Amino acid sequence: MMDRSKSGAYQLSVLNLPAEWDDSRLRSSWAELTEKSQNINALYNSSVWFDLLRARHKPEDLAIAVARDASGALVGIAPILFKDHPFQYYVSRYPIITRHLKAAHVLGSVPMFPTDSQVYTQLVDALLTVNVDCVYMDTVPTDHPFTKSATATWKRTHLVYAPGGARPWHLRQIPSTCEEYLSLMSSKTKSTLRKKAKKLAQSLGGELEIVRVDRAHQVRDFLAQAVKVSRNSWQHQFLGSRLDDSDDERAWGERVAGAGLLRSYLLKAGERPCAFVVGYQFNCVYHYVELGYDRELSEHSPGTILLHMLIQDLCDHKRPATLNFGMGDGDYKRRFGNVQIEDVSIIILRKTLRNYFLIRSHALLRYLVSVLKGIKMKWKAKNAEGQTQSNKRLNIAVSALDR
């Protein structure tokens, strides 16, 4: 155990040894904090998730930061994963430069700590004394009390940067019944979805079927089918392999199922898989983690059909309160989500000239790309306006000839 601070209201320590992680009192307090957490991503703060990572990573890749009050009672916890973070310079959706930084990832992004600037400082100071380049949190709600308090504190002594800026974070509150869910949709939307489902089934000559995958014995077949879809998805084309059916991936899925977290789905028409979703459910939140659909079937919207059927299943079976669409924006998220907040990814670095250049060059590229996008949009608008005026003149000329 490494003690980092013994002053002030809280004392923060970083636990590095598996024997410390398994202490019964720690586990009891950890479970209580997770149960009370309002963090949408509390799954990734939890001891259940941490134990799954222990089976996948070396002990030195993991740690637990704990905060105790003056009496020694545990009042806060933040599980940590040490792994590389790809710091990427993007043009549109394409990364043109990637710097691999050694990062201390704060799991769940929002530490389960008291709202106290001193303990936030202790956390970052403790993690940056380890052999890492940065501390990273990938999904921090912009309206969370932690965000403003912590970032203001860290900026005094460190470089704090949000590589992508604020972005929409879409959620859906799940109705009590499937009937209630359907009643919230317009007749036109329901009709459109029925027609798309019918055409998809007809095009493949088989009935549509949604398969819920939440048992360990289902994982092998699910991965085999989902990988077929994934290799023909746009995600695979632009982002590379996102899913595989290796022994390691099967073992991971089986462990997640054994922990009671797995809730994935496969859409099939006859024997052909059309779309898939990898998902987890914890503390009344369903996490929509990975998805893909066969691009050959895109005209029939298999991904949309699967999501529509998935939400109905969420209503009818072990209903979560919330569907979390995860990081990033998307048309389907806007259409199916009914709650929108904002989140941001945060990276914290030591104040060095090298790190300052790193974030300023990244920010400059983002600014230049946004300027070029604005110019392109204005050019398109002006060109469209010119085309409209040209069409009007042509119509007037044709009308004159007709007379």
CSV table of C-alpha atoms in Angstrom, one decimal:
chain,number,residue,atom,x,y,z
A,1,MET,CA,0.0,0.0,0.0
A,2,MET,CA,1.4,3.4,-0.9
A,3,ASP,CA,0.3,6.3,1.3
A,4,ARG,CA,0.3,9.6,-0.6
A,5,SER,CA,-1.2,12.1,1.9
A,6,LYS,CA,-2.0,12.2,5.6
A,7,SER,CA,-3.0,15.8,5.8
A,8,GLY,CA,-6.5,17.3,5.7
A,9,ALA,CA,-9.9,15.8,6.0
A,10,TYR,CA,-9.1,12.7,3.9
A,11,GLN,CA,-6.2,10.3,3.5
A,12,LEU,CA,-5.8,8.7,0.1
A,13,SER,CA,-3.9,5.5,-0.5
A,14,VAL,CA,-3.3,3.4,-3.6
A,15,LEU,CA,-3.6,-0.4,-3.0
A,16,ASN,CA,-1.4,-2.4,-5.4
A,17,LEU,CA,-1.5,-5.9,-3.9
A,18,PRO,CA,-4.2,-8.5,-4.6
A,19,ALA,CA,-4.3,-9.4,-0.9
A,20,GLU,CA,-5.3,-5.8,-0.1
A,21,TRP,CA,-8.0,-5.9,-2.8
A,22,ASP,CA,-9.7,-8.9,-1.2
A,23,ASP,CA,-10.0,-7.5,2.3
A,24,SER,CA,-13.6,-8.2,3.5
A,25,ARG,CA,-14.1,-4.7,5.0
A,26,LEU,CA,-12.9,-3.1,1.8
A,27,ARG,CA,-15.3,-5.3,-0.2
A,28,SER,CA,-18.3,-4.4,2.0
A,29,SER,CA,-17.7,-0.7,1.8
A,30,TRP,CA,-17.1,-1.0,-1.9
A,31,ALA,CA,-20.4,-2.7,-2.5
A,32,GLU,CA,-22.2,0.0,-0.4
A,33,LEU,CA,-20.6,2.9,-2.3
A,34,THR,CA,-21.5,1.2,-5.7
A,35,GLU,CA,-25.1,0.6,-4.6
A,36,LYS,CA,-25.5,4.3,-3.7
A,37,SER,CA,-23.7,5.7,-6.7
A,38,GLN,CA,-25.7,7.8,-9.1
A,39,ASN,CA,-23.1,7.3,-11.8
A,40,ILE,CA,-24.6,5.9,-15.0
A,41,ASN,CA,-21.3,4.0,-15.5
A,42,ALA,CA,-21.2,2.6,-11.9
A,43,LEU,CA,-20.7,-0.9,-13.5
A,44,TYR,CA,-17.1,0.1,-14.2
A,45,ASN,CA,-16.6,1.4,-10.7
A,46,SER,CA,-17.8,-1.9,-9.2
A,47,SER,CA,-15.9,-4.8,-7.6
A,48,VAL,CA,-17.6,-7.1,-10.0
A,49,TRP,CA,-16.1,-5.5,-13.0
A,50,PHE,CA,-12.7,-5.1,-11.3
A,51,ASP,CA,-12.6,-8.9,-10.6
A,52,LEU,CA,-13.4,-9.6,-14.2
A,53,LEU,CA,-10.4,-7.4,-15.2
A,54,ARG,CA,-8.2,-9.3,-12.7
A,55,ALA,CA,-8.7,-12.4,-14.8
A,56,ARG,CA,-7.7,-10.5,-18.0
A,57,HIS,CA,-4.8,-8.4,-16.8
A,58,LYS,CA,-1.6,-8.8,-14.8
A,59,PRO,CA,-1.8,-7.6,-11.1
A,60,GLU,CA,0.6,-4.7,-11.9
A,61,ASP,CA,-1.9,-3.4,-14.4
A,62,LEU,CA,-4.5,-2.7,-11.7
A,63,ALA,CA,-4.8,-0.7,-8.5
A,64,ILE,CA,-7.4,0.7,-6.2
A,65,ALA,CA,-7.3,4.2,-4.8
A,66,VAL,CA,-9.2,4.5,-1.5
A,67,ALA,CA,-10.0,7.6,0.5
A,68,ARG,CA,-10.5,7.4,4.3
A,69,ASP,CA,-11.8,10.1,6.7
A,70,ALA,CA,-10.1,11.2,9.9
A,71,SER,CA,-11.5,8.2,11.8
A,72,GLY,CA,-10.1,5.7,9.2
A,73,ALA,CA,-13.5,4.8,7.7
A,74,LEU,CA,-13.4,4.2,4.0
A,75,VAL,CA,-15.4,6.9,2.3
A,76,GLY,CA,-14.3,6.7,-1.3
A,77,ILE,CA,-12.9,4.3,-3.9
A,78,ALA,CA,-11.6,4.5,-7.5
A,79,PRO,CA,-10.5,1.3,-9.3
A,80,ILE,CA,-7.6,2.0,-11.7
A,81,LEU,CA,-6.4,0.2,-14.9
A,82,PHE,CA,-3.0,1.0,-16.3
A,83,LYS,CA,-2.9,0.7,-20.0
A,84,ASP,CA,-1.9,2.6,-23.2
A,85,HIS,CA,-4.2,5.4,-24.3
A,86,PRO,CA,-4.2,6.2,-28.1
A,87,PHE,CA,-4.0,10.0,-28.3
A,88,GLN,CA,-5.2,10.6,-31.8
A,89,TYR,CA,-5.2,13.5,-34.2
A,90,TYR,CA,-8.3,13.3,-36.3
A,91,VAL,CA,-9.4,14.7,-39.6
A,92,SER,CA,-13.1,13.9,-39.9
A,93,ARG,CA,-13.4,10.3,-38.6
A,94,TYR,CA,-9.9,9.4,-39.7
A,95,PRO,CA,-6.9,9.3,-37.3
A,96,ILE,CA,-3.8,10.8,-39.1
A,97,ILE,CA,-1.4,10.6,-36.1
A,98,THR,CA,-1.6,8.4,-33.0
A,99,ARG,CA,0.6,8.9,-29.9
A,100,HIS,CA,0.4,6.0,-27.4
A,101,LEU,CA,0.5,7.4,-23.9
A,102,LYS,CA,0.9,5.3,-20.8
A,103,ALA,CA,-2.3,6.1,-18.9
A,104,ALA,CA,-3.9,5.5,-15.5
A,105,HIS,CA,-7.5,4.9,-16.5
A,106,VAL,CA,-10.0,5.8,-13.8
A,107,LEU,CA,-12.6,3.1,-14.2
A,108,GLY,CA,-16.2,4.5,-14.4
A,109,SER,CA,-14.6,7.9,-15.0
A,110,VAL,CA,-16.2,9.5,-11.9
A,111,PRO,CA,-14.4,8.3,-8.8
A,112,MET,CA,-16.7,7.3,-5.9
A,113,PHE,CA,-15.2,10.0,-3.7
A,114,PRO,CA,-16.5,12.7,-1.5
A,115,THR,CA,-16.9,16.1,-3.3
A,116,ASP,CA,-13.6,17.5,-2.0
A,117,SER,CA,-10.9,19.3,-4.0
A,118,GLN,CA,-8.1,18.0,-1.8
A,119,VAL,CA,-8.9,14.3,-2.3
A,120,TYR,CA,-9.1,14.9,-6.1
A,121,THR,CA,-5.6,16.5,-6.0
A,122,GLN,CA,-4.3,13.6,-4.0
A,123,LEU,CA,-5.7,11.1,-6.5
A,124,VAL,CA,-4.0,12.7,-9.5
A,125,ASP,CA,-0.7,13.3,-7.7
A,126,ALA,CA,-0.6,9.7,-6.5
A,127,LEU,CA,-1.3,8.3,-10.0
A,128,LEU,CA,1.2,10.6,-11.8
A,129,THR,CA,4.0,9.4,-9.5
A,130,VAL,CA,3.6,6.0,-11.0
A,131,ASN,CA,5.3,5.3,-14.4
A,132,VAL,CA,2.5,6.9,-16.5
A,133,ASP,CA,2.2,9.8,-18.9
A,134,CYS,CA,-1.3,10.8,-17.9
A,135,VAL,CA,-4.5,10.1,-16.0
A,136,TYR,CA,-7.5,9.5,-18.2
A,137,MET,CA,-11.3,9.5,-17.7
A,138,ASP,CA,-13.3,8.7,-20.8
A,139,THR,CA,-17.0,9.5,-20.0
A,140,VAL,CA,-17.4,12.3,-17.5
A,141,PRO,CA,-20.8,14.0,-17.3
A,142,THR,CA,-20.4,17.8,-17.8
A,143,ASP,CA,-23.1,18.6,-15.3
A,144,HIS,CA,-21.7,16.3,-12.5
A,145,PRO,CA,-20.5,18.2,-9.4
A,146,PHE,CA,-17.3,16.3,-9.6
A,147,THR,CA,-16.5,17.7,-13.1
A,148,LYS,CA,-16.3,21.4,-12.3
A,149,SER,CA,-14.8,21.0,-8.9
A,150,ALA,CA,-12.1,18.5,-9.9
A,151,THR,CA,-11.1,20.1,-13.2
A,152,ALA,CA,-10.8,23.5,-11.6
A,153,THR,CA,-8.6,22.0,-8.9
A,154,TRP,CA,-6.4,20.0,-11.3
A,155,LYS,CA,-5.8,23.0,-13.6
A,156,ARG,CA,-3.8,24.8,-10.8
A,157,THR,CA,-1.1,22.2,-10.9
A,158,HIS,CA,-1.5,20.1,-14.1
A,159,LEU,CA,-2.5,20.3,-17.7
A,160,VAL,CA,-6.1,19.3,-18.1
A,161,TYR,CA,-7.5,18.7,-21.6
A,162,ALA,CA,-10.7,17.5,-23.2
A,163,PRO,CA,-9.5,16.0,-26.6
A,164,GLY,CA,-12.9,15.9,-28.2
A,165,GLY,CA,-14.7,18.7,-26.3
A,166,ALA,CA,-18.3,18.2,-24.9
A,167,ARG,CA,-20.5,15.8,-26.9
A,168,PRO,CA,-24.1,14.5,-26.6
A,169,TRP,CA,-24.7,11.5,-24.4
A,170,HIS,CA,-27.9,9.7,-25.1
A,171,LEU,CA,-30.0,7.7,-22.7
A,172,ARG,CA,-33.4,6.1,-22.8
A,173,GLN,CA,-35.7,5.7,-19.8
A,174,ILE,CA,-37.3,2.2,-20.2
A,175,PRO,CA,-41.1,2.1,-19.9
A,176,SER,CA,-42.8,-0.3,-17.5
A,177,THR,CA,-44.3,-2.4,-20.4
A,178,CYS,CA,-43.8,-3.1,-24.0
A,179,GLU,CA,-47.2,-1.7,-24.7
A,180,GLU,CA,-46.3,1.6,-23.1
A,181,TYR,CA,-43.1,1.8,-25.2
A,182,LEU,CA,-45.1,1.2,-28.4
A,183,SER,CA,-47.8,3.7,-27.3
A,184,LEU,CA,-45.1,6.5,-27.2
A,185,MET,CA,-44.3,6.0,-30.9
A,186,SER,CA,-46.2,7.7,-33.7
A,187,SER,CA,-48.3,5.5,-36.0
A,188,LYS,CA,-46.1,6.4,-38.9
A,189,THR,CA,-42.9,5.3,-37.0
A,190,LYS,CA,-44.5,2.0,-36.0
A,191,SER,CA,-45.7,1.4,-39.6
A,192,THR,CA,-42.3,2.2,-41.0
A,193,LEU,CA,-40.6,-0.3,-38.6
A,194,ARG,CA,-43.1,-3.0,-39.4
A,195,LYS,CA,-42.5,-2.5,-43.2
A,196,LYS,CA,-38.7,-2.6,-42.8
A,197,ALA,CA,-38.9,-5.8,-40.7
A,198,LYS,CA,-41.2,-7.4,-43.3
A,199,LYS,CA,-39.0,-6.5,-46.2
A,200,LEU,CA,-35.9,-7.7,-44.4
A,201,ALA,CA,-37.5,-11.1,-43.7
A,202,GLN,CA,-38.7,-11.4,-47.3
A,203,SER,CA,-35.4,-10.5,-48.8
A,204,LEU,CA,-33.7,-13.3,-46.8
A,205,GLY,CA,-36.6,-15.8,-47.0
A,206,GLY,CA,-36.9,-16.4,-43.3
A,207,GLU,CA,-38.7,-15.2,-40.2
A,208,LEU,CA,-37.0,-12.5,-38.1
A,209,GLU,CA,-35.8,-13.7,-34.7
A,210,ILE,CA,-34.1,-11.8,-31.9
A,211,VAL,CA,-31.9,-14.0,-29.6
A,212,ARG,CA,-31.1,-12.8,-26.1
A,213,VAL,CA,-27.6,-14.0,-25.0
A,214,ASP,CA,-27.1,-14.0,-21.2
A,215,ARG,CA,-25.8,-17.4,-20.5
A,216,ALA,CA,-22.2,-18.7,-20.7
A,217,HIS,CA,-23.2,-21.6,-22.9
A,218,GLN,CA,-24.5,-19.2,-25.5
A,219,VAL,CA,-21.3,-17.2,-25.9
A,220,ARG,CA,-19.5,-19.4,-28.3
A,221,ASP,CA,-22.3,-19.4,-30.9
A,222,PHE,CA,-23.1,-15.8,-30.4
A,223,LEU,CA,-19.5,-14.7,-31.1
A,224,ALA,CA,-19.2,-16.9,-34.2
A,225,GLN,CA,-22.4,-15.4,-35.6
A,226,ALA,CA,-21.7,-11.8,-34.5
A,227,VAL,CA,-18.1,-11.9,-36.0
A,228,LYS,CA,-19.6,-12.7,-39.4
A,229,VAL,CA,-21.7,-9.6,-39.2
A,230,SER,CA,-19.0,-7.5,-37.8
A,231,ARG,CA,-16.6,-8.2,-40.6
A,232,ASN,CA,-19.2,-6.8,-43.0
A,233,SER,CA,-20.0,-3.8,-41.0
A,234,TRP,CA,-19.0,-0.1,-41.5
A,235,GLN,CA,-17.3,-0.2,-38.1
A,236,HIS,CA,-14.9,-2.9,-39.4
A,237,GLN,CA,-14.3,-0.9,-42.6
A,238,PHE,CA,-13.4,2.4,-40.9
A,239,LEU,CA,-12.2,1.3,-37.4
A,240,GLY,CA,-10.8,-2.2,-38.0
A,241,SER,CA,-11.7,-5.4,-36.1
A,242,ARG,CA,-14.0,-4.7,-33.2
A,243,LEU,CA,-15.0,-8.2,-32.3
A,244,ASP,CA,-13.4,-11.7,-32.5
A,245,ASP,CA,-14.2,-15.2,-31.5
A,246,SER,CA,-10.8,-16.1,-30.1
A,247,ASP,CA,-10.4,-18.3,-27.0
A,248,ASP,CA,-9.7,-15.2,-24.9
A,249,GLU,CA,-12.8,-13.4,-26.1
A,250,ARG,CA,-15.0,-16.5,-25.5
A,251,ALA,CA,-13.5,-16.8,-22.0
A,252,TRP,CA,-14.2,-13.1,-21.3
A,253,GLY,CA,-17.9,-13.4,-22.5
A,254,GLU,CA,-18.4,-16.6,-20.4
A,255,ARG,CA,-17.0,-14.8,-17.3
A,256,VAL,CA,-19.2,-11.8,-17.8
A,257,ALA,CA,-22.2,-14.1,-18.2
A,258,GLY,CA,-21.1,-16.0,-15.0
A,259,ALA,CA,-21.1,-12.7,-13.2
A,260,GLY,CA,-24.7,-12.0,-14.2
A,261,LEU,CA,-23.8,-9.0,-16.4
A,262,LEU,CA,-24.1,-10.2,-19.9
A,263,ARG,CA,-27.1,-9.2,-22.0
A,264,SER,CA,-26.3,-9.3,-25.7
A,265,TYR,CA,-28.6,-9.7,-28.7
A,266,LEU,CA,-28.5,-11.2,-32.2
A,267,LEU,CA,-30.9,-10.5,-35.0
A,268,LYS,CA,-31.4,-13.4,-37.4
A,269,ALA,CA,-33.5,-13.9,-40.5
A,270,GLY,CA,-33.8,-17.7,-41.0
A,271,GLU,CA,-30.3,-18.9,-40.4
A,272,ARG,CA,-28.5,-15.7,-41.4
A,273,PRO,CA,-27.3,-13.2,-38.7
A,274,CYS,CA,-28.1,-9.6,-39.7
A,275,ALA,CA,-27.1,-7.5,-36.7
A,276,PHE,CA,-25.8,-7.8,-33.2
A,277,VAL,CA,-25.4,-5.9,-29.9
A,278,VAL,CA,-23.0,-6.7,-27.1
A,279,GLY,CA,-24.5,-5.4,-23.9
A,280,TYR,CA,-24.2,-5.5,-20.1
A,281,GLN,CA,-26.7,-4.9,-17.4
A,282,PHE,CA,-25.9,-3.7,-13.9
A,283,ASN,CA,-27.7,-1.7,-11.2
A,284,CYS,CA,-30.8,-1.1,-13.4
A,285,VAL,CA,-28.7,0.3,-16.3
A,286,TYR,CA,-28.4,-1.5,-19.6
A,287,HIS,CA,-25.1,-0.6,-21.4
A,288,TYR,CA,-25.2,-0.7,-25.2
A,289,VAL,CA,-21.6,-1.5,-25.7
A,290,GLU,CA,-20.8,-2.7,-29.2
A,291,LEU,CA,-23.0,-3.1,-32.2
A,292,GLY,CA,-22.8,-3.9,-35.9
A,293,TYR,CA,-25.0,-4.8,-38.9
A,294,ASP,CA,-24.4,-6.3,-42.3
A,295,ARG,CA,-23.9,-3.5,-44.8
A,296,GLU,CA,-25.4,-5.6,-47.6
A,297,LEU,CA,-28.7,-5.3,-45.8
A,298,SER,CA,-28.5,-1.6,-45.0
A,299,GLU,CA,-31.5,-0.6,-47.1
A,300,HIS,CA,-33.7,-2.6,-44.7
A,301,SER,CA,-32.1,-1.0,-41.5
A,302,PRO,CA,-31.3,-4.2,-39.6
A,303,GLY,CA,-29.6,-2.2,-36.8
A,304,THR,CA,-32.7,-0.1,-36.3
A,305,ILE,CA,-34.9,-3.2,-36.3
A,306,LEU,CA,-32.7,-4.9,-33.7
A,307,LEU,CA,-32.7,-1.9,-31.5
A,308,HIS,CA,-36.5,-1.6,-31.7
A,309,MET,CA,-36.9,-5.3,-30.7
A,310,LEU,CA,-34.2,-5.0,-28.1
A,311,ILE,CA,-36.1,-2.2,-26.3
A,312,GLN,CA,-39.2,-4.3,-26.3
A,313,ASP,CA,-37.3,-7.1,-24.7
A,314,LEU,CA,-35.9,-4.8,-22.1
A,315,CYS,CA,-39.4,-3.8,-21.1
A,316,ASP,CA,-40.6,-7.4,-20.7
A,317,HIS,CA,-37.6,-9.2,-19.2
A,318,LYS,CA,-35.6,-8.0,-16.1
A,319,ARG,CA,-36.4,-4.4,-17.0
A,320,PRO,CA,-33.6,-1.9,-16.4
A,321,ALA,CA,-34.6,1.7,-15.6
A,322,THR,CA,-32.2,3.2,-18.2
A,323,LEU,CA,-30.6,2.2,-21.5
A,324,ASN,CA,-27.2,3.8,-21.8
A,325,PHE,CA,-26.1,4.3,-25.4
A,326,GLY,CA,-22.6,5.1,-24.4
A,327,MET,CA,-20.0,7.5,-25.8
A,328,GLY,CA,-20.7,9.4,-28.9
A,329,ASP,CA,-23.5,10.8,-31.0
A,330,GLY,CA,-25.5,9.0,-33.7
A,331,ASP,CA,-28.8,9.3,-35.6
A,332,TYR,CA,-30.2,6.1,-34.0
A,333,LYS,CA,-29.3,7.4,-30.6
A,334,ARG,CA,-31.2,10.6,-31.2
A,335,ARG,CA,-34.2,8.8,-32.5
A,336,PHE,CA,-34.5,6.2,-29.8
A,337,GLY,CA,-33.1,8.1,-26.8
A,338,ASN,CA,-35.4,10.3,-24.7
A,339,VAL,CA,-32.8,11.8,-22.4
A,340,GLN,CA,-29.8,13.8,-23.5
A,341,ILE,CA,-27.0,15.1,-21.3
A,342,GLU,CA,-23.4,15.9,-22.2
A,343,ASP,CA,-20.1,14.2,-21.4
A,344,VAL,CA,-16.5,14.8,-22.0
A,345,SER,CA,-13.2,12.8,-22.0
A,346,ILE,CA,-10.6,14.3,-19.7
A,347,ILE,CA,-6.8,13.8,-19.9
A,348,ILE,CA,-4.5,15.1,-17.1
A,349,LEU,CA,-0.8,15.5,-17.7
A,350,ARG,CA,2.2,17.0,-15.9
A,351,LYS,CA,3.0,20.6,-16.7
A,352,THR,CA,5.9,20.1,-19.1
A,353,LEU,CA,6.8,21.8,-22.4
A,354,ARG,CA,6.4,18.5,-24.2
A,355,ASN,CA,2.9,18.0,-22.9
A,356,TYR,CA,1.9,21.6,-23.5
A,357,PHE,CA,3.0,21.2,-27.2
A,358,LEU,CA,1.1,17.9,-27.3
A,359,ILE,CA,-2.3,19.4,-26.3
A,360,ARG,CA,-1.8,22.7,-28.1
A,361,SER,CA,-1.0,21.0,-31.4
A,362,HIS,CA,-4.0,18.7,-31.0
A,363,ALA,CA,-6.3,21.7,-30.2
A,364,LEU,CA,-4.9,23.7,-33.2
A,365,LEU,CA,-5.7,20.8,-35.6
A,366,ARG,CA,-9.2,20.6,-34.2
A,367,TYR,CA,-9.7,24.3,-34.7
A,368,LEU,CA,-8.3,24.2,-38.3
A,369,VAL,CA,-10.6,21.3,-39.1
A,370,SER,CA,-13.6,23.1,-37.7
A,371,VAL,CA,-12.8,26.2,-39.8
A,372,LEU,CA,-12.4,24.2,-43.0
A,373,LYS,CA,-15.7,22.5,-42.2
A,374,GLY,CA,-17.4,25.9,-41.8
A,375,ILE,CA,-15.9,27.1,-45.1
A,376,LYS,CA,-17.1,23.9,-46.8
A,377,MET,CA,-20.6,24.3,-45.5
A,378,LYS,CA,-20.8,27.9,-46.6
A,379,TRP,CA,-19.6,27.0,-50.0
A,380,LYS,CA,-22.2,24.3,-50.3
A,381,ALA,CA,-24.9,26.6,-49.2
A,382,LYS,CA,-23.8,29.3,-51.6
A,383,ASN,CA,-23.5,26.8,-54.4
A,384,ALA,CA,-27.0,25.5,-53.7
A,385,GLU,CA,-28.4,29.0,-53.6
A,386,GLY,CA,-26.7,29.8,-56.9
A,387,GLN,CA,-28.1,26.6,-58.4
A,388,THR,CA,-31.6,27.6,-57.2
A,389,GLN,CA,-31.3,31.0,-58.8
A,390,SER,CA,-30.0,29.4,-62.0
A,391,ASN,CA,-33.0,27.1,-62.0
A,392,LYS,CA,-35.4,30.0,-61.5
A,393,ARG,CA,-33.9,31.9,-64.4
A,394,LEU,CA,-34.2,28.7,-66.6
A,395,ASN,CA,-37.8,28.3,-65.6
A,396,ILE,CA,-38.6,31.9,-66.5
A,397,ALA,CA,-36.9,31.5,-69.8
A,398,VAL,CA,-38.9,28.3,-70.5
A,399,SER,CA,-42.1,29.9,-69.5
A,400,ALA,CA,-41.4,32.8,-71.9
A,401,LEU,CA,-40.8,30.4,-74.8
A,402,ASP,CA,-44.0,28.6,-74.0
A,403,ARG,CA,-45.9,31.8,-74.3
